[in-house]
Amino acid sequence: MKEAEEGWDLVIKPQAKWYQLDLAAIWEYRDLLMLFVKRDFISVYKQTLLGPLWYIIQPALTTLTFTVIFGGIAKISTNGVPPILFYLSGITLWTYFSDCLNRTSNTFISNSGIFGKVYFPRLVAPLSVLVSNLIKLGIQMLLFLGVWTYYLYTGDTLKPCYPYFILIPFLIIVMAGLGLGFGILISSLTTKYRDLTFLVGFGTQLMMYASPIIYPLSTIRKPEYRHILMLNPVTSIIETFKYIFLGNGILNWYALLYSIVFMVILLLVSVIVFNKVEKSFMDTV
Amino acid sequence: MSDTVIEVEGVGKQYRLGLVGTGTIGHDLNRFWAKIKGKEDPYLKIGDLNDQHQKSENGWVWALKDISFSVKRGEVLGIIGKNGAGKSTLFKLISRVTSPTVGTIRAKGRIASLLEVGTGFHPELTGRENIFLNGAILGMSKSEIRSKFDEIVDFSGVERYIDTPVKRYSSGMYVRLAFAVAAHLEPEILIIDEVLAVGDAEFQRKCLGKMKDVAGEGRTVLYVSHNMPSVKELCTSVIVLKHGTIHDTGKTHDLIPRYLAETIKAIESTDGEIPVNIDRLNTGGARFTQIHIMSEKLVPKRVFHFKEKFIIKLQIDILKKLERAAIYLFICNPMGETIIMATENAQFNCLLFEQGIYEINVKFEDVLMPGSYNIELLICDNKGSSIDCIQNIKGFQIMKQTRTNDEEYPFVPVHGYILPKTHWNINKL
């Protein structure tokens, strides 16, 4: 049997090995990945007046809302950081995570038209989502950096930690990995059991409240609450981000390590599941 | 051995009938248990063959079963069979859209599959952008597409609109652009599923020509179609699928007449009744109910003398009023090629049909050469979409002898099909 498989470029069998992740094939399709990104970018903002400006309007309005409701009405402390900057920093990073999660979580269902007709490494589709959201994040970071610079020169409440700026790309990568991991895991499970699709939308919304977006982690005094919050792998990323830019947050290396380990394991599991599902999802979707 | 580029070995694909998605947790657990205990998947043992006319005994069906064949480099393999015989499923397996339940498929070289034209076209993107996107989906690299871009645009003939979003395209332009991209793929193995069923006749010819070129370049092509003439023109060998298994296989010119003869619809000459459930393409507006083949003196006959006139009488039941429709009667040779297309008037005008039953008499002059012929009936609307169509109805035979026996067609092989009315003027100079 072994010899029979030599000399063939492609062997299709009912069950692929679970660890069979063909990264080389994904690399071969990098052009497709970039074209998907371009498609997403063009198609979303064609026939809109403001175009990519919407990328800025969304976090700006959310920040204003949060500032009024949580800062003004509910009077939740921001530890002395200007509320607008505080909320904007959390929202910017959180939006990237939740967008990645939401948009990759229906990979199979929204692409079933293409997937049902042509083969290409299926991971290209969710990976392209990460990249197109990265562009969006870039634009939103510009907004954030603008506001941040304004406060940096007009007040003295900010104590940015410049040497740690080198950590920023890495924080974004972990966020991307978490979003992708959760997303494709959900997308794999929803091909057969659609129930999860109902959960994704409000699930991420609920998760936002379990992340230090509208409150600083340091204001949570009760240890049991804090432990629960630290279980959320996003928590330490956002806190670190705030620590670096605002000088106000908790930088805990163990917590960061936890997030990374969480991400790696999640990615491994989800890619294995994804790989298994992609072989035959057309029969169930 | 080294010439074989695709090898399919014992491939089967099982589907569950009925609703998918609910109540499968139980099955999944069952499978899981069997796996843990090292037993065979309990659901692989059951399952009916894929015969759609029979009710299934249990909820499982084999869309394909025990499929084994191999394809050599440069071969153009046609796959034919009735709707639901498993052709598309087989193609989906080879193009890796879904995986087989059992068996192995091996291939050498890059495979590109065209199960549909324009996969992944985005309506908001321009023609240019869609060429790149679609090309990449089909497996081309950006530089590859760029180098063929002009050729693609030229072939599609939509140069003027190349920077217009494709949502503004007419459906014809859309399809032409989509096929143009696909036609410029250069894989070692090309899988095509009836994409020729689109576009106007001229474009279809262009496509067929392009596919012939592809095959001529020594690349391997797998082709699924209902269209016998195109299969005959393109393919070197053919596989017939029936109920999900290989029913027949062979060289094209042997197999197609055999296949047509096997699937021919014999209709009793006594009452000429066409069963309602006969294999037909029906959209519900009308139905052919009777066909009689008769001599000039209205005697039912199936064998005619050479140069004898004959009449084909049809009955059609118009189920709802048809504003503009046309009825065509095709006479085909045993290869399934149309020899004669007969219609009510030479202007190809459409007629108005009220609800009710119509009887149509078509009288043929002495037009056909000796041989056997089959019939295809078609009623369509003014856009050419079929309302009712029955192909491959058993027709009649024309002998070599004339009626009076004083004259006979002189040659052993019959040349051509039509006896033309020509006027010859031969002068010695």
PDB file of C-alpha atoms in Angstrom, chain A:
ATOM      1  CA  MET A   1       0.000   0.000   0.000  1.00  0.00           C
ATOM      2  CA  LYS A   2       2.844   2.353   0.860  1.00  0.00           C
ATOM      3  CA  GLU A   3       4.442   2.051  -2.551  1.00  0.00           C
ATOM      4  CA  ALA A   4       1.163   2.640  -4.278  1.00  0.00           C
ATOM      5  CA  GLU A   5       1.042   6.163  -2.915  1.00  0.00           C
ATOM      6  CA  GLU A   6       4.390   7.211  -4.195  1.00  0.00           C
ATOM      7  CA  GLY A   7       4.489   9.422  -7.220  1.00  0.00           C
ATOM      8  CA  TRP A   8       1.023  10.819  -6.639  1.00  0.00           C
ATOM      9  CA  ASP A   9       0.657  14.493  -5.929  1.00  0.00           C
ATOM     10  CA  LEU A  10      -2.684  14.094  -4.323  1.00  0.00           C
ATOM     11  CA  VAL A  11      -4.256  11.258  -2.408  1.00  0.00           C
ATOM     12  CA  ILE A  12      -7.841  11.679  -1.304  1.00  0.00           C
ATOM     13  CA  LYS A  13      -9.028   9.380   1.429  1.00  0.00           C
ATOM     14  CA  PRO A  14     -12.097   9.333   3.642  1.00  0.00           C
ATOM     15  CA  GLN A  15     -10.275  10.315   6.809  1.00  0.00           C
ATOM     16  CA  ALA A  16      -7.360  12.669   6.707  1.00  0.00           C
ATOM     17  CA  LYS A  17      -4.806  12.473   9.471  1.00  0.00           C
ATOM     18  CA  TRP A  18      -5.761  14.920  12.153  1.00  0.00           C
ATOM     19  CA  TYR A  19      -2.425  16.675  12.155  1.00  0.00           C
ATOM     20  CA  GLN A  20      -2.400  17.151   8.410  1.00  0.00           C
ATOM     21  CA  LEU A  21      -2.136  20.907   8.195  1.00  0.00           C
ATOM     22  CA  ASP A  22      -0.777  21.913   4.861  1.00  0.00           C
ATOM     23  CA  LEU A  23       0.804  25.292   5.500  1.00  0.00           C
ATOM     24  CA  ALA A  24       2.617  25.166   2.189  1.00  0.00           C
ATOM     25  CA  ALA A  25      -0.719  24.983   0.379  1.00  0.00           C
ATOM     26  CA  ILE A  26      -1.969  28.026   2.243  1.00  0.00           C
ATOM     27  CA  TRP A  27       1.174  29.878   1.254  1.00  0.00           C
ATOM     28  CA  GLU A  28       0.545  28.951  -2.373  1.00  0.00           C
ATOM     29  CA  TYR A  29      -2.833  30.609  -2.133  1.00  0.00           C
ATOM     30  CA  ARG A  30      -1.534  33.850  -0.601  1.00  0.00           C
ATOM     31  CA  ASP A  31      -2.660  35.770  -3.670  1.00  0.00           C
ATOM     32  CA  LEU A  32      -6.186  34.556  -3.101  1.00  0.00           C
ATOM     33  CA  LEU A  33      -5.953  35.630   0.516  1.00  0.00           C
ATOM     34  CA  MET A  34      -5.000  39.155  -0.469  1.00  0.00           C
ATOM     35  CA  LEU A  35      -7.727  39.264  -3.104  1.00  0.00           C
ATOM     36  CA  PHE A  36     -10.281  38.252  -0.504  1.00  0.00           C
ATOM     37  CA  VAL A  37      -9.046  41.118   1.640  1.00  0.00           C
ATOM     38  CA  LYS A  38      -9.384  43.501  -1.271  1.00  0.00           C
ATOM     39  CA  ARG A  39     -12.849  42.173  -2.042  1.00  0.00           C
ATOM     40  CA  ASP A  40     -13.984  42.697   1.537  1.00  0.00           C
ATOM     41  CA  PHE A  41     -12.597  46.181   1.619  1.00  0.00           C
ATOM     42  CA  ILE A  42     -14.070  47.273  -1.700  1.00  0.00           C
ATOM     43  CA  SER A  43     -17.422  45.593  -1.387  1.00  0.00           C
ATOM     44  CA  VAL A  44     -18.238  46.946   2.050  1.00  0.00           C
ATOM     45  CA  TYR A  45     -17.699  50.580   1.219  1.00  0.00           C
ATOM     46  CA  LYS A  46     -18.794  50.746  -2.386  1.00  0.00           C
ATOM     47  CA  GLN A  47     -21.857  52.923  -2.787  1.00  0.00           C
ATOM     48  CA  THR A  48     -21.412  54.494   0.640  1.00  0.00           C
ATOM     49  CA  LEU A  49     -20.854  58.232   0.989  1.00  0.00           C
ATOM     50  CA  LEU A  50     -18.327  58.134   3.765  1.00  0.00           C
ATOM     51  CA  GLY A  51     -16.461  54.996   2.728  1.00  0.00           C
ATOM     52  CA  PRO A  52     -13.698  53.906   5.098  1.00  0.00           C
ATOM     53  CA  LEU A  53     -14.583  56.831   7.366  1.00  0.00           C
ATOM     54  CA  TRP A  54     -17.124  54.451   8.836  1.00  0.00           C
ATOM     55  CA  TYR A  55     -14.219  52.601  10.374  1.00  0.00           C
ATOM     56  CA  ILE A  56     -13.627  55.670  12.513  1.00  0.00           C
ATOM     57  CA  ILE A  57     -17.227  56.620  13.135  1.00  0.00           C
ATOM     58  CA  GLN A  58     -18.077  53.271  14.726  1.00  0.00           C
ATOM     59  CA  PRO A  59     -15.544  53.379  17.602  1.00  0.00           C
ATOM     60  CA  ALA A  60     -15.982  57.142  17.988  1.00  0.00           C
ATOM     61  CA  LEU A  61     -19.719  56.838  18.562  1.00  0.00           C
ATOM     62  CA  THR A  62     -19.331  53.828  20.835  1.00  0.00           C
ATOM     63  CA  THR A  63     -16.772  55.724  22.887  1.00  0.00           C
ATOM     64  CA  LEU A  64     -19.099  58.708  23.193  1.00  0.00           C
ATOM     65  CA  THR A  65     -21.944  56.453  24.292  1.00  0.00           C
ATOM     66  CA  PHE A  66     -19.780  54.736  26.878  1.00  0.00           C
ATOM     67  CA  THR A  67     -18.468  58.063  28.108  1.00  0.00           C
ATOM     68  CA  VAL A  68     -21.987  59.351  28.647  1.00  0.00           C
ATOM     69  CA  ILE A  69     -23.496  56.190  30.113  1.00  0.00           C
ATOM     70  CA  PHE A  70     -20.711  54.548  32.078  1.00  0.00           C
ATOM     71  CA  GLY A  71     -18.648  57.627  32.828  1.00  0.00           C
ATOM     72  CA  GLY A  72     -21.344  60.292  33.143  1.00  0.00           C
ATOM     73  CA  ILE A  73     -24.400  58.449  34.427  1.00  0.00           C
ATOM     74  CA  ALA A  74     -23.092  55.309  36.112  1.00  0.00           C
ATOM     75  CA  LYS A  75     -19.933  57.098  37.202  1.00  0.00           C
ATOM     76  CA  ILE A  76     -17.643  54.117  36.878  1.00  0.00           C
ATOM     77  CA  SER A  77     -14.115  55.090  37.750  1.00  0.00           C
ATOM     78  CA  THR A  78     -11.459  55.212  35.044  1.00  0.00           C
ATOM     79  CA  ASN A  79      -8.632  55.616  37.522  1.00  0.00           C
ATOM     80  CA  GLY A  80      -8.040  59.185  36.618  1.00  0.00           C
ATOM     81  CA  VAL A  81      -7.573  58.554  32.902  1.00  0.00           C
ATOM     82  CA  PRO A  82      -9.658  60.834  30.647  1.00  0.00           C
ATOM     83  CA  PRO A  83     -12.790  58.715  30.052  1.00  0.00           C
ATOM     84  CA  ILE A  84     -12.789  59.165  26.268  1.00  0.00           C
ATOM     85  CA  LEU A  85      -9.258  57.862  25.986  1.00  0.00           C
ATOM     86  CA  PHE A  86      -9.912  55.084  28.448  1.00  0.00           C
ATOM     87  CA  TYR A  87     -12.922  53.712  26.608  1.00  0.00           C
ATOM     88  CA  LEU A  88     -11.413  54.263  23.167  1.00  0.00           C
ATOM     89  CA  SER A  89      -8.299  52.257  24.022  1.00  0.00           C
ATOM     90  CA  GLY A  90     -10.371  49.298  25.199  1.00  0.00           C
ATOM     91  CA  ILE A  91     -12.837  49.494  22.335  1.00  0.00           C
ATOM     92  CA  THR A  92     -10.167  49.706  19.642  1.00  0.00           C
ATOM     93  CA  LEU A  93      -8.466  46.498  20.686  1.00  0.00           C
ATOM     94  CA  TRP A  94     -11.672  44.720  21.651  1.00  0.00           C
ATOM     95  CA  THR A  95     -13.317  45.498  18.306  1.00  0.00           C
ATOM     96  CA  TYR A  96     -10.484  43.765  16.525  1.00  0.00           C
ATOM     97  CA  PHE A  97     -10.963  40.642  18.598  1.00  0.00           C
ATOM     98  CA  SER A  98     -14.741  40.585  18.369  1.00  0.00           C
ATOM     99  CA  ASP A  99     -14.748  41.341  14.614  1.00  0.00           C
ATOM    100  CA  CYS A 100     -12.297  38.520  13.994  1.00  0.00           C
ATOM    101  CA  LEU A 101     -14.375  36.169  16.085  1.00  0.00           C
ATOM    102  CA  ASN A 102     -17.724  37.125  14.613  1.00  0.00           C
ATOM    103  CA  ARG A 103     -16.648  37.114  11.002  1.00  0.00           C
ATOM    104  CA  THR A 104     -14.673  33.875  11.164  1.00  0.00           C
ATOM    105  CA  SER A 105     -17.402  32.137  13.107  1.00  0.00           C
ATOM    106  CA  ASN A 106     -19.548  31.785   9.991  1.00  0.00           C
ATOM    107  CA  THR A 107     -16.721  30.874   7.637  1.00  0.00           C
ATOM    108  CA  PHE A 108     -18.378  27.712   6.416  1.00  0.00           C
ATOM    109  CA  ILE A 109     -21.907  28.978   6.171  1.00  0.00           C
ATOM    110  CA  SER A 110     -21.182  32.274   4.447  1.00  0.00           C
ATOM    111  CA  ASN A 111     -18.695  30.708   2.055  1.00  0.00           C
ATOM    112  CA  SER A 112     -20.664  27.575   1.308  1.00  0.00           C
ATOM    113  CA  GLY A 113     -21.357  28.827  -2.208  1.00  0.00           C
ATOM    114  CA  ILE A 114     -17.674  28.945  -3.078  1.00  0.00           C
ATOM    115  CA  PHE A 115     -16.601  26.031  -0.918  1.00  0.00           C
ATOM    116  CA  GLY A 116     -19.190  23.830  -2.572  1.00  0.00           C
ATOM    117  CA  LYS A 117     -17.749  24.382  -6.017  1.00  0.00           C
ATOM    118  CA  VAL A 118     -14.010  24.842  -5.775  1.00  0.00           C
ATOM    119  CA  TYR A 119     -11.269  23.517  -3.572  1.00  0.00           C
ATOM    120  CA  PHE A 120      -8.685  25.738  -2.002  1.00  0.00           C
ATOM    121  CA  PRO A 121      -7.266  25.504   1.524  1.00  0.00           C
ATOM    122  CA  ARG A 122     -10.284  26.535   3.529  1.00  0.00           C
ATOM    123  CA  LEU A 123      -8.201  28.331   6.151  1.00  0.00           C
ATOM    124  CA  VAL A 124      -7.512  31.011   3.556  1.00  0.00           C
ATOM    125  CA  ALA A 125     -10.984  32.424   4.133  1.00  0.00           C
ATOM    126  CA  PRO A 126     -10.748  33.037   7.906  1.00  0.00           C
ATOM    127  CA  LEU A 127      -7.133  34.170   7.571  1.00  0.00           C
ATOM    128  CA  SER A 128      -8.216  36.792   5.068  1.00  0.00           C
ATOM    129  CA  VAL A 129     -10.729  38.022   7.637  1.00  0.00           C
ATOM    130  CA  LEU A 130      -7.892  38.564  10.111  1.00  0.00           C
ATOM    131  CA  VAL A 131      -5.980  40.588   7.569  1.00  0.00           C
ATOM    132  CA  SER A 132      -8.893  42.734   6.465  1.00  0.00           C
ATOM    133  CA  ASN A 133      -9.755  43.427  10.081  1.00  0.00           C
ATOM    134  CA  LEU A 134      -6.128  44.348  10.596  1.00  0.00           C
ATOM    135  CA  ILE A 135      -6.546  47.147   8.057  1.00  0.00           C
ATOM    136  CA  LYS A 136      -9.595  48.299   9.942  1.00  0.00           C
ATOM    137  CA  LEU A 137      -7.655  48.137  13.202  1.00  0.00           C
ATOM    138  CA  GLY A 138      -4.892  50.208  11.611  1.00  0.00           C
ATOM    139  CA  ILE A 139      -7.328  52.964  10.716  1.00  0.00           C
ATOM    140  CA  GLN A 140      -8.898  52.867  14.159  1.00  0.00           C
ATOM    141  CA  MET A 141      -5.468  52.977  15.770  1.00  0.00           C
ATOM    142  CA  LEU A 142      -4.886  56.252  13.927  1.00  0.00           C
ATOM    143  CA  LEU A 143      -7.963  57.672  15.628  1.00  0.00           C
ATOM    144  CA  PHE A 144      -6.783  56.350  18.949  1.00  0.00           C
ATOM    145  CA  LEU A 145      -3.271  57.691  18.499  1.00  0.00           C
ATOM    146  CA  GLY A 146      -4.688  61.087  17.552  1.00  0.00           C
ATOM    147  CA  VAL A 147      -6.779  61.309  20.696  1.00  0.00           C
ATOM    148  CA  TRP A 148      -3.915  59.897  22.738  1.00  0.00           C
ATOM    149  CA  THR A 149      -1.454  62.503  21.430  1.00  0.00           C
ATOM    150  CA  TYR A 150      -3.955  65.242  22.220  1.00  0.00           C
ATOM    151  CA  TYR A 151      -4.233  64.172  25.848  1.00  0.00           C
ATOM    152  CA  LEU A 152      -0.527  63.512  26.105  1.00  0.00           C
ATOM    153  CA  TYR A 153       0.253  67.164  25.362  1.00  0.00           C
ATOM    154  CA  THR A 154      -2.668  68.813  27.104  1.00  0.00           C
ATOM    155  CA  GLY A 155      -2.704  66.926  30.388  1.00  0.00           C
ATOM    156  CA  ASP A 156      -0.362  65.101  32.621  1.00  0.00           C
ATOM    157  CA  THR A 157      -2.489  62.109  33.581  1.00  0.00           C
ATOM    158  CA  LEU A 158      -0.836  59.803  31.021  1.00  0.00           C
ATOM    159  CA  LYS A 159       2.351  57.974  31.822  1.00  0.00           C
ATOM    160  CA  PRO A 160       3.067  55.912  28.719  1.00  0.00           C
ATOM    161  CA  CYS A 161       5.609  53.184  29.081  1.00  0.00           C
ATOM    162  CA  TYR A 162       7.651  53.728  25.917  1.00  0.00           C
ATOM    163  CA  PRO A 163      10.077  50.756  26.122  1.00  0.00           C
ATOM    164  CA  TYR A 164       7.136  48.372  26.097  1.00  0.00           C
ATOM    165  CA  PHE A 165       5.748  49.762  22.832  1.00  0.00           C
ATOM    166  CA  ILE A 166       7.574  46.888  21.215  1.00  0.00           C
ATOM    167  CA  LEU A 167       4.964  44.604  22.751  1.00  0.00           C
ATOM    168  CA  ILE A 168       2.071  46.146  20.803  1.00  0.00           C
ATOM    169  CA  PRO A 169       2.319  44.046  17.602  1.00  0.00           C
ATOM    170  CA  PHE A 170       2.601  41.005  19.742  1.00  0.00           C
ATOM    171  CA  LEU A 171      -0.552  41.899  21.675  1.00  0.00           C
ATOM    172  CA  ILE A 172      -2.379  42.265  18.380  1.00  0.00           C
ATOM    173  CA  ILE A 173      -1.151  38.883  17.207  1.00  0.00           C
ATOM    174  CA  VAL A 174      -2.443  37.235  20.371  1.00  0.00           C
ATOM    175  CA  MET A 175      -5.798  38.973  19.915  1.00  0.00           C
ATOM    176  CA  ALA A 176      -5.924  37.769  16.291  1.00  0.00           C
ATOM    177  CA  GLY A 177      -5.057  34.246  17.366  1.00  0.00           C
ATOM    178  CA  LEU A 178      -7.762  34.209  20.011  1.00  0.00           C
ATOM    179  CA  GLY A 179     -10.373  35.619  17.642  1.00  0.00           C
ATOM    180  CA  LEU A 180      -9.419  33.134  14.923  1.00  0.00           C
ATOM    181  CA  GLY A 181      -9.338  30.227  17.339  1.00  0.00           C
ATOM    182  CA  PHE A 182     -12.756  30.905  18.810  1.00  0.00           C
ATOM    183  CA  GLY A 183     -14.151  31.818  15.418  1.00  0.00           C
ATOM    184  CA  ILE A 184     -13.151  28.764  13.425  1.00  0.00           C
ATOM    185  CA  LEU A 185     -13.966  26.470  16.305  1.00  0.00           C
ATOM    186  CA  ILE A 186     -17.492  27.856  16.346  1.00  0.00           C
ATOM    187  CA  SER A 187     -17.714  27.796  12.553  1.00  0.00           C
ATOM    188  CA  SER A 188     -16.724  24.127  12.525  1.00  0.00           C
ATOM    189  CA  LEU A 189     -19.322  23.238  15.108  1.00  0.00           C
ATOM    190  CA  THR A 190     -22.081  25.254  13.465  1.00  0.00           C
ATOM    191  CA  THR A 191     -21.916  23.264  10.238  1.00  0.00           C
ATOM    192  CA  LYS A 192     -23.726  20.493  12.020  1.00  0.00           C
ATOM    193  CA  TYR A 193     -25.320  22.135  15.014  1.00  0.00           C
ATOM    194  CA  ARG A 194     -26.624  25.554  14.131  1.00  0.00           C
ATOM    195  CA  ASP A 195     -27.486  26.409  17.709  1.00  0.00           C
ATOM    196  CA  LEU A 196     -24.144  28.082  18.274  1.00  0.00           C
ATOM    197  CA  THR A 197     -24.845  30.816  15.743  1.00  0.00           C
ATOM    198  CA  PHE A 198     -27.411  32.219  18.145  1.00  0.00           C
ATOM    199  CA  LEU A 199     -24.808  32.332  20.849  1.00  0.00           C
ATOM    200  CA  VAL A 200     -22.030  34.096  18.979  1.00  0.00           C
ATOM    201  CA  GLY A 201     -23.562  37.542  18.669  1.00  0.00           C
ATOM    202  CA  PHE A 202     -24.615  38.129  22.225  1.00  0.00           C
ATOM    203  CA  GLY A 203     -21.889  35.837  23.549  1.00  0.00           C
ATOM    204  CA  THR A 204     -19.185  38.240  22.402  1.00  0.00           C
ATOM    205  CA  GLN A 205     -21.229  41.123  23.753  1.00  0.00           C
ATOM    206  CA  LEU A 206     -21.410  39.473  27.157  1.00  0.00           C
ATOM    207  CA  MET A 207     -17.729  38.655  26.979  1.00  0.00           C
ATOM    208  CA  MET A 208     -17.013  42.325  26.539  1.00  0.00           C
ATOM    209  CA  TYR A 209     -18.461  42.988  29.966  1.00  0.00           C
ATOM    210  CA  ALA A 210     -16.205  40.267  31.321  1.00  0.00           C
ATOM    211  CA  SER A 211     -13.210  42.122  29.905  1.00  0.00           C
ATOM    212  CA  PRO A 212     -11.758  45.324  31.349  1.00  0.00           C
ATOM    213  CA  ILE A 213     -13.155  47.650  28.689  1.00  0.00           C
ATOM    214  CA  ILE A 214     -15.502  49.878  30.640  1.00  0.00           C
ATOM    215  CA  TYR A 215     -13.749  49.501  33.986  1.00  0.00           C
ATOM    216  CA  PRO A 216     -10.113  49.156  35.017  1.00  0.00           C
ATOM    217  CA  LEU A 217      -9.197  45.747  36.385  1.00  0.00           C
ATOM    218  CA  SER A 218      -7.600  47.406  39.410  1.00  0.00           C
ATOM    219  CA  THR A 219     -11.012  48.641  40.613  1.00  0.00           C
ATOM    220  CA  ILE A 220     -12.218  45.071  40.998  1.00  0.00           C
ATOM    221  CA  ARG A 221     -11.425  44.424  44.618  1.00  0.00           C
ATOM    222  CA  LYS A 222     -13.164  41.132  45.291  1.00  0.00           C
ATOM    223  CA  PRO A 223     -10.571  38.391  44.639  1.00  0.00           C
ATOM    224  CA  GLU A 224     -13.113  35.860  43.328  1.00  0.00           C
ATOM    225  CA  TYR A 225     -14.377  38.331  40.715  1.00  0.00           C
ATOM    226  CA  ARG A 226     -10.883  39.186  39.767  1.00  0.00           C
ATOM    227  CA  HIS A 227      -9.955  35.522  39.341  1.00  0.00           C
ATOM    228  CA  ILE A 228     -12.904  35.007  37.065  1.00  0.00           C
ATOM    229  CA  LEU A 229     -11.870  38.037  35.046  1.00  0.00           C
ATOM    230  CA  MET A 230      -8.318  36.757  34.779  1.00  0.00           C
ATOM    231  CA  LEU A 231      -9.617  33.506  33.339  1.00  0.00           C
ATOM    232  CA  ASN A 232     -10.731  35.505  30.336  1.00  0.00           C
ATOM    233  CA  PRO A 233      -7.670  35.368  28.045  1.00  0.00           C
ATOM    234  CA  VAL A 234      -8.485  38.791  26.633  1.00  0.00           C
ATOM    235  CA  THR A 235      -8.240  40.518  30.011  1.00  0.00           C
ATOM    236  CA  SER A 236      -4.475  40.606  30.344  1.00  0.00           C
ATOM    237  CA  ILE A 237      -4.027  41.721  26.737  1.00  0.00           C
ATOM    238  CA  ILE A 238      -6.264  44.741  27.198  1.00  0.00           C
ATOM    239  CA  GLU A 239      -4.765  45.591  30.570  1.00  0.00           C
ATOM    240  CA  THR A 240      -1.262  45.414  29.127  1.00  0.00           C
ATOM    241  CA  PHE A 241      -2.320  47.608  26.226  1.00  0.00           C
ATOM    242  CA  LYS A 242      -3.686  50.186  28.644  1.00  0.00           C
ATOM    243  CA  TYR A 243      -0.611  49.928  30.790  1.00  0.00           C
ATOM    244  CA  ILE A 244       1.650  50.659  27.869  1.00  0.00           C
ATOM    245  CA  PHE A 245      -0.283  53.597  26.451  1.00  0.00           C
ATOM    246  CA  LEU A 246      -1.929  55.102  29.483  1.00  0.00           C
ATOM    247  CA  GLY A 247       0.417  54.015  32.239  1.00  0.00           C
ATOM    248  CA  ASN A 248      -2.689  52.848  33.989  1.00  0.00           C
ATOM    249  CA  GLY A 249      -3.408  49.149  34.034  1.00  0.00           C
ATOM    250  CA  ILE A 250      -1.949  45.939  35.304  1.00  0.00           C
ATOM    251  CA  LEU A 251       1.013  44.403  33.552  1.00  0.00           C
ATOM    252  CA  ASN A 252       1.234  40.853  34.826  1.00  0.00           C
ATOM    253  CA  TRP A 253       3.659  38.602  32.981  1.00  0.00           C
ATOM    254  CA  TYR A 254       2.029  35.434  34.272  1.00  0.00           C
ATOM    255  CA  ALA A 255      -1.330  36.608  33.065  1.00  0.00           C
ATOM    256  CA  LEU A 256       0.179  37.396  29.675  1.00  0.00           C
ATOM    257  CA  LEU A 257       1.766  33.962  29.559  1.00  0.00           C
ATOM    258  CA  TYR A 258      -1.609  32.460  30.388  1.00  0.00           C
ATOM    259  CA  SER A 259      -3.167  34.291  27.435  1.00  0.00           C
ATOM    260  CA  ILE A 260      -0.465  33.039  25.095  1.00  0.00           C
ATOM    261  CA  VAL A 261      -0.714  29.425  26.223  1.00  0.00           C
ATOM    262  CA  PHE A 262      -4.492  29.700  25.996  1.00  0.00           C
ATOM    263  CA  MET A 263      -4.190  31.017  22.442  1.00  0.00           C
ATOM    264  CA  VAL A 264      -1.759  28.325  21.312  1.00  0.00           C
ATOM    265  CA  ILE A 265      -3.864  25.479  22.682  1.00  0.00           C
ATOM    266  CA  LEU A 266      -7.057  27.011  21.342  1.00  0.00           C
ATOM    267  CA  LEU A 267      -5.509  27.443  17.902  1.00  0.00           C
ATOM    268  CA  LEU A 268      -4.251  23.866  17.832  1.00  0.00           C
ATOM    269  CA  VAL A 269      -7.588  22.419  18.819  1.00  0.00           C
ATOM    270  CA  SER A 270      -9.594  24.634  16.525  1.00  0.00           C
ATOM    271  CA  VAL A 271      -7.372  24.038  13.507  1.00  0.00           C
ATOM    272  CA  ILE A 272      -7.614  20.285  14.037  1.00  0.00           C
ATOM    273  CA  VAL A 273     -11.385  20.465  14.280  1.00  0.00           C
ATOM    274  CA  PHE A 274     -11.566  22.827  11.334  1.00  0.00           C
ATOM    275  CA  ASN A 275      -9.428  20.496   9.251  1.00  0.00           C
ATOM    276  CA  LYS A 276     -11.644  17.582  10.041  1.00  0.00           C
ATOM    277  CA  VAL A 277     -14.829  19.443   9.273  1.00  0.00           C
ATOM    278  CA  GLU A 278     -13.645  21.013   6.017  1.00  0.00           C
ATOM    279  CA  LYS A 279     -13.402  17.578   4.379  1.00  0.00           C
ATOM    280  CA  SER A 280     -17.062  16.880   4.450  1.00  0.00           C
ATOM    281  CA  PHE A 281     -18.896  19.944   5.649  1.00  0.00           C
ATOM    282  CA  MET A 282     -20.636  20.283   2.284  1.00  0.00           C
ATOM    283  CA  ASP A 283     -22.744  17.262   3.211  1.00  0.00           C
ATOM    284  CA  THR A 284     -24.102  18.805   6.363  1.00  0.00           C
ATOM    285  CA  VAL A 285     -24.158  22.534   5.844  1.00  0.00           C
TER     286      VAL A 285
END
